[in-house]
Short mmCIF file of C-alpha atoms and ligand atoms in Angstrom, two decimals:
data_model
loop_
_atom_site.label_atom_id
_atom_site.label_comp_id
_atom_site.label_asym_id
_atom_site.label_seq_id
_atom_site.Cartn_x
_atom_site.Cartn_y
_atom_site.Cartn_z
CA UNK A 1 91.34 110.19 102.12
CA UNK A 2 92.42 113.88 101.58
CA UNK A 3 93.90 114.43 98.10
CA UNK A 4 97.45 115.78 98.46
CA UNK A 5 100.31 115.81 95.99
CA UNK A 6 101.58 112.66 97.68
CA UNK A 7 98.30 110.83 97.50
CA UNK A 8 97.79 111.86 93.93
CA UNK A 9 101.27 110.59 92.85
CA UNK A 10 100.85 107.43 94.83
CA UNK A 11 97.52 106.82 93.12
CA UNK A 12 99.02 107.45 89.71
CA UNK A 13 101.97 105.11 90.48
CA UNK A 14 99.42 102.55 91.81
CA UNK A 15 97.51 102.64 88.58
CA UNK A 16 100.75 102.27 86.61
CA UNK A 17 101.94 99.22 88.62
CA UNK A 18 98.51 97.66 88.52
CA UNK A 19 98.49 97.98 84.72
CA UNK A 20 101.91 96.47 84.24
CA UNK A 21 102.30 94.08 87.12
CA UNK A 22 105.76 95.50 87.41
CA UNK A 23 107.08 93.92 90.58
CA UNK A 24 110.07 96.33 90.92
CA UNK A 25 107.71 99.16 91.46
CA UNK A 26 105.46 97.66 94.12
CA UNK A 27 107.68 98.33 97.12
CA UNK A 28 108.09 101.95 96.00
CA UNK A 29 104.48 102.38 95.49
CA UNK A 30 103.39 100.71 98.72
CA UNK A 31 105.89 102.62 100.83
CA UNK A 32 104.91 105.84 99.31
CA UNK A 33 101.15 105.24 99.67
CA UNK A 34 101.41 104.13 103.29
CA UNK A 35 103.32 107.26 104.09
CA UNK A 36 100.26 109.40 103.34
CA UNK A 37 98.83 109.16 106.79
CA UNK A 38 96.78 106.67 108.91
CA UNK A 39 94.41 104.09 107.37
CA UNK A 40 90.78 105.35 107.78
CA UNK A 41 87.80 103.50 106.44
CA UNK A 42 84.15 103.99 106.60
CA UNK A 43 81.51 101.48 107.75
CA UNK A 44 80.63 98.36 105.83
CA UNK A 45 77.25 98.24 104.13
CA UNK A 46 74.17 96.45 105.52
CA UNK A 47 74.86 92.73 105.56
CA UNK A 48 72.36 90.97 103.24
CA UNK A 49 73.32 87.37 104.09
CA UNK A 50 70.96 85.32 106.22
CA UNK A 51 73.29 85.16 109.25
CA UNK A 52 71.84 81.84 110.28
CA UNK A 53 72.97 80.07 113.34
CA UNK A 54 75.76 77.42 112.75
CA UNK A 55 76.13 78.39 109.06
CA UNK A 56 79.50 78.22 107.33
CA UNK A 57 80.91 81.74 106.77
CA UNK A 58 84.02 82.76 104.93
CA UNK A 59 85.50 85.65 102.92
CA UNK A 60 87.36 85.64 99.53
CA UNK A 61 90.20 87.96 98.49
CA UNK A 62 92.63 87.95 95.55
CA UNK A 63 95.59 89.67 94.19
CA UNK A 64 95.92 91.42 97.49
CA UNK A 65 99.58 91.34 98.46
CA UNK A 66 100.78 94.80 97.39
CA UNK A 67 101.41 96.21 100.95
CA UNK A 68 99.96 99.39 99.59
CA UNK A 69 97.27 101.58 101.09
CA UNK A 70 94.25 100.04 99.19
CA UNK A 71 95.09 96.60 100.64
CA UNK A 72 95.17 98.01 104.14
CA UNK A 73 91.88 99.75 103.62
CA UNK A 74 90.30 96.51 102.39
CA UNK A 75 91.72 94.67 105.38
CA UNK A 76 90.37 97.30 107.82
CA UNK A 77 86.90 97.09 106.19
CA UNK A 78 87.04 93.33 106.28
CA UNK A 79 87.66 93.53 110.10
CA UNK A 80 84.73 95.92 110.48
CA UNK A 81 82.59 93.64 108.37
CA UNK A 82 83.42 90.63 110.54
CA UNK A 83 82.08 92.45 113.57
CA UNK A 84 78.75 92.22 111.87
CA UNK A 85 79.13 88.95 110.00
CA UNK A 86 81.71 86.72 111.84
CA UNK A 87 83.40 84.69 109.14
CA UNK A 88 85.75 81.85 110.08
CA UNK A 89 88.30 81.94 107.34
CA UNK A 90 89.47 83.71 104.25
CA UNK A 91 90.27 82.14 100.83
CA UNK A 92 93.17 83.78 98.98
CA UNK A 93 93.17 83.61 95.23
CA UNK A 94 96.92 84.09 94.82
CA UNK A 95 99.48 86.89 94.10
CA UNK A 96 99.60 87.01 97.90
CA UNK A 97 102.91 88.72 98.09
CA UNK A 98 104.08 91.04 95.31
CA UNK A 99 107.65 92.34 94.97
CA UNK A 100 110.14 91.46 97.58
CA UNK A 101 109.52 88.27 99.62
CA UNK A 102 111.61 89.14 102.69
CA UNK A 103 110.37 88.37 106.29
CA UNK A 104 109.50 92.08 106.60
CA UNK A 105 107.66 91.98 103.24
CA UNK A 106 105.29 89.18 104.69
CA UNK A 107 104.67 91.45 107.57
CA UNK A 108 103.86 94.51 105.51
CA UNK A 109 101.98 92.76 102.77
CA UNK A 110 100.08 90.27 104.91
CA UNK A 111 100.42 90.30 108.67
CA UNK A 112 99.83 94.09 109.04
CA UNK A 113 96.90 94.66 106.62
CA UNK A 114 95.03 91.73 108.29
CA UNK A 115 96.30 92.21 111.82
CA UNK A 116 92.89 92.50 113.38
CA UNK A 117 91.59 89.43 111.61
CA UNK A 118 94.68 87.44 112.47
CA UNK A 119 94.48 88.47 116.03
CA UNK A 120 90.78 87.33 116.13
CA UNK A 121 91.80 83.87 114.95
CA UNK A 122 90.61 84.12 111.37
CA UNK A 123 92.39 81.46 109.31
CA UNK A 124 93.65 82.33 105.87
CA UNK A 125 93.94 79.63 103.17
CA UNK A 126 96.16 80.64 100.25
CA UNK A 127 96.55 79.47 96.76
CA UNK A 128 99.60 80.49 94.76
CA UNK A 129 99.56 83.05 91.91
CA UNK A 130 102.11 83.73 89.22
CA UNK A 131 103.84 86.46 91.38
CA UNK A 132 104.09 84.18 94.41
CA UNK A 133 107.18 82.36 95.64
CA UNK A 134 106.52 78.67 95.78
CA UNK A 135 108.04 78.70 99.29
CA UNK A 136 104.98 80.39 100.53
CA UNK A 137 103.57 76.90 100.95
CA UNK A 138 105.68 76.71 104.11
CA UNK A 139 104.48 80.00 105.63
CA UNK A 140 102.28 78.77 108.41
CA UNK A 141 99.69 81.64 108.24
CA UNK A 142 98.70 80.56 104.76
CA UNK A 143 97.63 77.12 106.03
CA UNK A 144 98.94 75.30 102.85
CA UNK A 145 100.55 72.52 104.92
CA UNK A 146 103.68 72.61 102.72
CA UNK A 147 101.56 71.70 99.61
CA UNK A 148 100.94 73.56 96.29
CA UNK A 149 97.33 72.04 96.20
CA UNK A 150 95.38 70.83 99.25
CA UNK A 151 91.84 70.33 100.43
CA UNK A 152 89.87 70.41 103.65
CA UNK A 153 86.24 69.92 104.74
CA UNK A 154 84.15 72.36 106.69
CA UNK A 155 80.53 71.54 107.54
CA UNK A 156 78.79 70.26 104.44
CA UNK A 157 81.38 71.93 102.13
CA UNK A 158 84.89 70.85 100.94
CA UNK A 159 87.43 73.27 99.64
CA UNK A 160 90.06 72.47 97.00
CA UNK A 161 92.99 74.82 96.49
CA UNK A 162 94.95 74.40 93.22
CA UNK A 163 98.10 75.80 91.77
CA UNK A 164 97.09 77.01 88.37
CA UNK A 165 100.45 78.38 87.45
CA UNK A 166 101.92 74.81 87.35
CA UNK A 167 98.98 72.53 86.34
CA UNK A 168 100.82 69.23 85.80
CA UNK A 169 99.39 65.70 85.28
CA UNK A 170 100.01 64.78 88.91
CA UNK A 171 97.89 67.72 90.09
CA UNK A 172 95.07 66.87 87.61
CA UNK A 173 95.03 63.21 88.89
CA UNK A 174 95.00 64.53 92.42
CA UNK A 175 92.02 66.86 92.02
CA UNK A 176 90.14 64.24 90.11
CA UNK A 177 90.72 61.69 92.84
CA UNK A 178 89.77 64.09 95.67
CA UNK A 179 86.62 65.27 93.93
CA UNK A 180 85.59 61.72 93.22
CA UNK A 181 86.06 60.68 96.87
CA UNK A 182 84.33 63.84 98.24
CA UNK A 183 80.91 63.27 99.80
CA UNK A 184 80.51 66.98 100.57
CA UNK A 185 77.31 68.70 99.30
CA UNK A 186 79.21 71.87 98.27
CA UNK A 187 82.52 71.53 96.44
CA UNK A 188 84.34 74.85 96.16
CA UNK A 189 87.51 75.10 94.03
CA UNK A 190 89.84 78.09 94.17
CA UNK A 191 92.98 79.04 92.26
CA UNK A 192 94.64 82.03 90.59
CA UNK A 193 93.95 81.91 86.85
CA UNK A 194 90.37 82.32 85.66
CA UNK A 195 88.69 79.67 83.49
CA UNK A 196 86.11 82.32 82.50
CA UNK A 197 86.70 86.02 82.51
CA UNK A 198 85.89 89.23 80.53
CA UNK A 199 89.21 90.87 81.28
CA UNK A 200 90.77 92.84 78.46
CA UNK A 201 94.33 92.36 79.90
CA UNK A 202 94.27 88.52 80.33
CA UNK A 203 90.92 87.04 79.47
CA UNK A 204 89.97 83.40 80.14
CA UNK A 205 92.69 80.75 80.46
CA UNK A 206 91.40 78.39 77.65
CA UNK A 207 94.07 75.76 78.13
CA UNK A 208 93.41 75.49 81.86
CA UNK A 209 89.64 75.39 81.06
CA UNK A 210 90.02 72.48 78.78
CA UNK A 211 91.86 70.45 81.38
CA UNK A 212 89.90 71.38 84.53
CA UNK A 213 86.33 72.01 83.42
CA UNK A 214 85.51 68.34 82.43
CA UNK A 215 86.66 67.18 85.87
CA UNK A 216 84.61 69.97 87.68
CA UNK A 217 81.51 69.13 85.65
CA UNK A 218 81.90 65.36 86.21
CA UNK A 219 82.14 65.51 90.03
CA UNK A 220 79.68 68.36 90.66
CA UNK A 221 81.82 71.33 91.64
CA UNK A 222 79.35 74.10 92.52
CA UNK A 223 81.41 77.23 92.68
CA UNK A 224 84.86 78.28 91.53
CA UNK A 225 86.77 81.30 92.76
CA UNK A 226 89.68 82.81 90.82
CA UNK A 227 91.85 85.98 90.81
CA UNK A 228 94.59 87.16 88.44
CA UNK A 229 92.26 89.66 86.74
CA UNK A 230 92.38 92.77 88.88
CA UNK A 231 88.62 93.28 89.11
CA UNK A 232 85.53 91.63 90.44
CA UNK A 233 83.41 89.59 88.15
CA UNK A 234 80.59 87.01 88.49
CA UNK A 235 79.95 85.01 85.40
CA UNK A 236 76.77 83.44 84.06
CA UNK A 237 76.82 79.77 85.22
CA UNK A 238 78.85 77.69 82.75
CA UNK A 239 77.74 74.01 82.68
CA UNK A 240 76.04 74.63 85.95
CA UNK A 241 79.16 75.91 87.68
CA UNK A 242 79.32 79.36 89.12
CA UNK A 243 82.53 81.28 88.60
CA UNK A 244 83.71 84.27 90.49
CA UNK A 245 86.74 86.47 89.92
CA UNK A 246 88.05 88.30 92.95
CA UNK A 247 91.33 89.78 91.93
CA UNK A 248 90.99 93.31 93.21
CA UNK A 249 91.47 93.02 97.00
CA UNK A 250 94.83 94.98 96.67
CA UNK A 251 95.34 95.52 93.04
CA UNK A 252 92.95 97.17 90.65
CA UNK A 253 92.99 97.31 86.84
CA UNK A 254 90.42 100.07 86.33
CA UNK A 255 88.10 99.77 83.44
CA UNK A 256 89.44 96.44 82.42
CA UNK A 257 86.18 94.51 82.04
CA UNK A 258 85.01 94.21 78.42
CA UNK A 259 81.40 92.99 78.91
CA UNK A 260 80.54 89.84 76.98
CA UNK A 261 77.77 87.33 76.98
CA UNK A 262 79.10 85.42 80.04
CA UNK A 263 79.08 88.48 82.25
CA UNK A 264 76.53 88.47 85.13
CA UNK A 265 78.05 91.19 87.22
CA UNK A 266 81.27 93.21 86.92
CA UNK A 267 83.09 95.70 88.97
CA UNK A 268 86.33 97.28 87.99
CA UNK A 269 86.37 100.81 89.60
CA UNK A 270 87.62 99.98 93.09
CA UNK A 271 89.08 97.38 95.28
CA UNK A 272 86.67 94.63 96.73
CA UNK A 273 86.36 91.49 98.69
CA UNK A 274 83.60 88.92 98.97
CA UNK A 275 81.80 87.39 101.95
CA UNK A 276 80.02 84.07 101.75
CA UNK A 277 77.54 81.99 103.80
CA UNK A 278 76.47 78.41 103.27
CA UNK A 279 73.15 77.50 104.68
CA UNK A 280 72.12 73.94 103.80
CA UNK A 281 71.62 73.76 100.14
CA UNK A 282 71.94 77.57 99.60
CA UNK A 283 75.08 79.50 99.00
CA UNK A 284 74.86 83.34 99.65
CA UNK A 285 77.49 85.89 98.69
CA UNK A 286 77.88 89.61 98.95
CA UNK A 287 80.72 91.61 97.41
CA UNK A 288 81.78 94.77 99.14
CA UNK A 289 83.96 97.50 97.72
CA UNK A 290 86.77 99.32 99.59
CA UNK A 291 84.46 102.39 99.94
CA UNK A 292 81.87 100.25 101.72
CA UNK A 293 79.29 99.70 98.96
CA UNK A 294 77.67 96.42 98.14
CA UNK A 295 78.57 95.80 94.46
CA UNK A 296 76.96 92.45 94.03
CA UNK A 297 74.92 89.94 96.17
CA UNK A 298 72.65 86.90 95.62
CA UNK A 299 71.94 83.30 96.40
CA UNK A 300 72.98 80.11 94.46
CA UNK A 301 71.00 76.99 95.12
CA UNK A 302 72.79 73.54 95.04
CA UNK A 303 72.08 72.20 91.76
CA UNK A 304 72.48 68.52 92.45
FE1 LIG B 1 98.42 87.09 88.66
#
């Protein structure tokens, strides 16, 4: 992108709104940044995942719904990535729609940035963040079925979306029952607030961790995806559970990671998304930045 006065100011305003989560400024920032010319992105990096026949493939995004240029750039790169690595669906970590929630806002902050993916039949499964309107559960393209927390099976995996902003006893009972009943080899949980994080701005949600972690450990959850922190982080396994933070698919809180002993990989200098592939008892992941670099990748074996 060419640096003009407009792009410079939009960038500065983007940093400002990203730092403050100031909803009133999002629409101003996004309008301004989109007015700076067409969205042009480069090519995705080489795909490192095994790309095996009949594997389960999906992507992960979080804190994406700004309606601003970086979200559109990530959306375009995701579509280009999908041409090489056809993923079936996308998990959303919440803060799906910042600022105004009008019909046109859903178009500009969701339907337009992911237009190609949506036209190709990619399903998005959302969880709710603290900036979301609870009525998003009725927005059909988020596939929440009118529920704040829900689950579905896909191949040898089962996915559980939670609403971490309102973690009440009924939801805790629900997740415990569903995990107990699940016969899936891979149990993936996703929700907005991170149980583990090295973010300066928020840090880990210790109250939520105290309530959820014992259930996850007891029923063998393998991988947890979160957002809320506007960067990418992979944590060292905690009680055999692998935690990922993907909260920079639209937002970015630059330089916000304060490395601690739990950090396995951190990336806080650009927007990013994650692609994943489940092959039998192996889970592969690759995290790709907005500028088309692989910032993290690896394989996690099923531990039980
Ligand atoms: Fe958030």
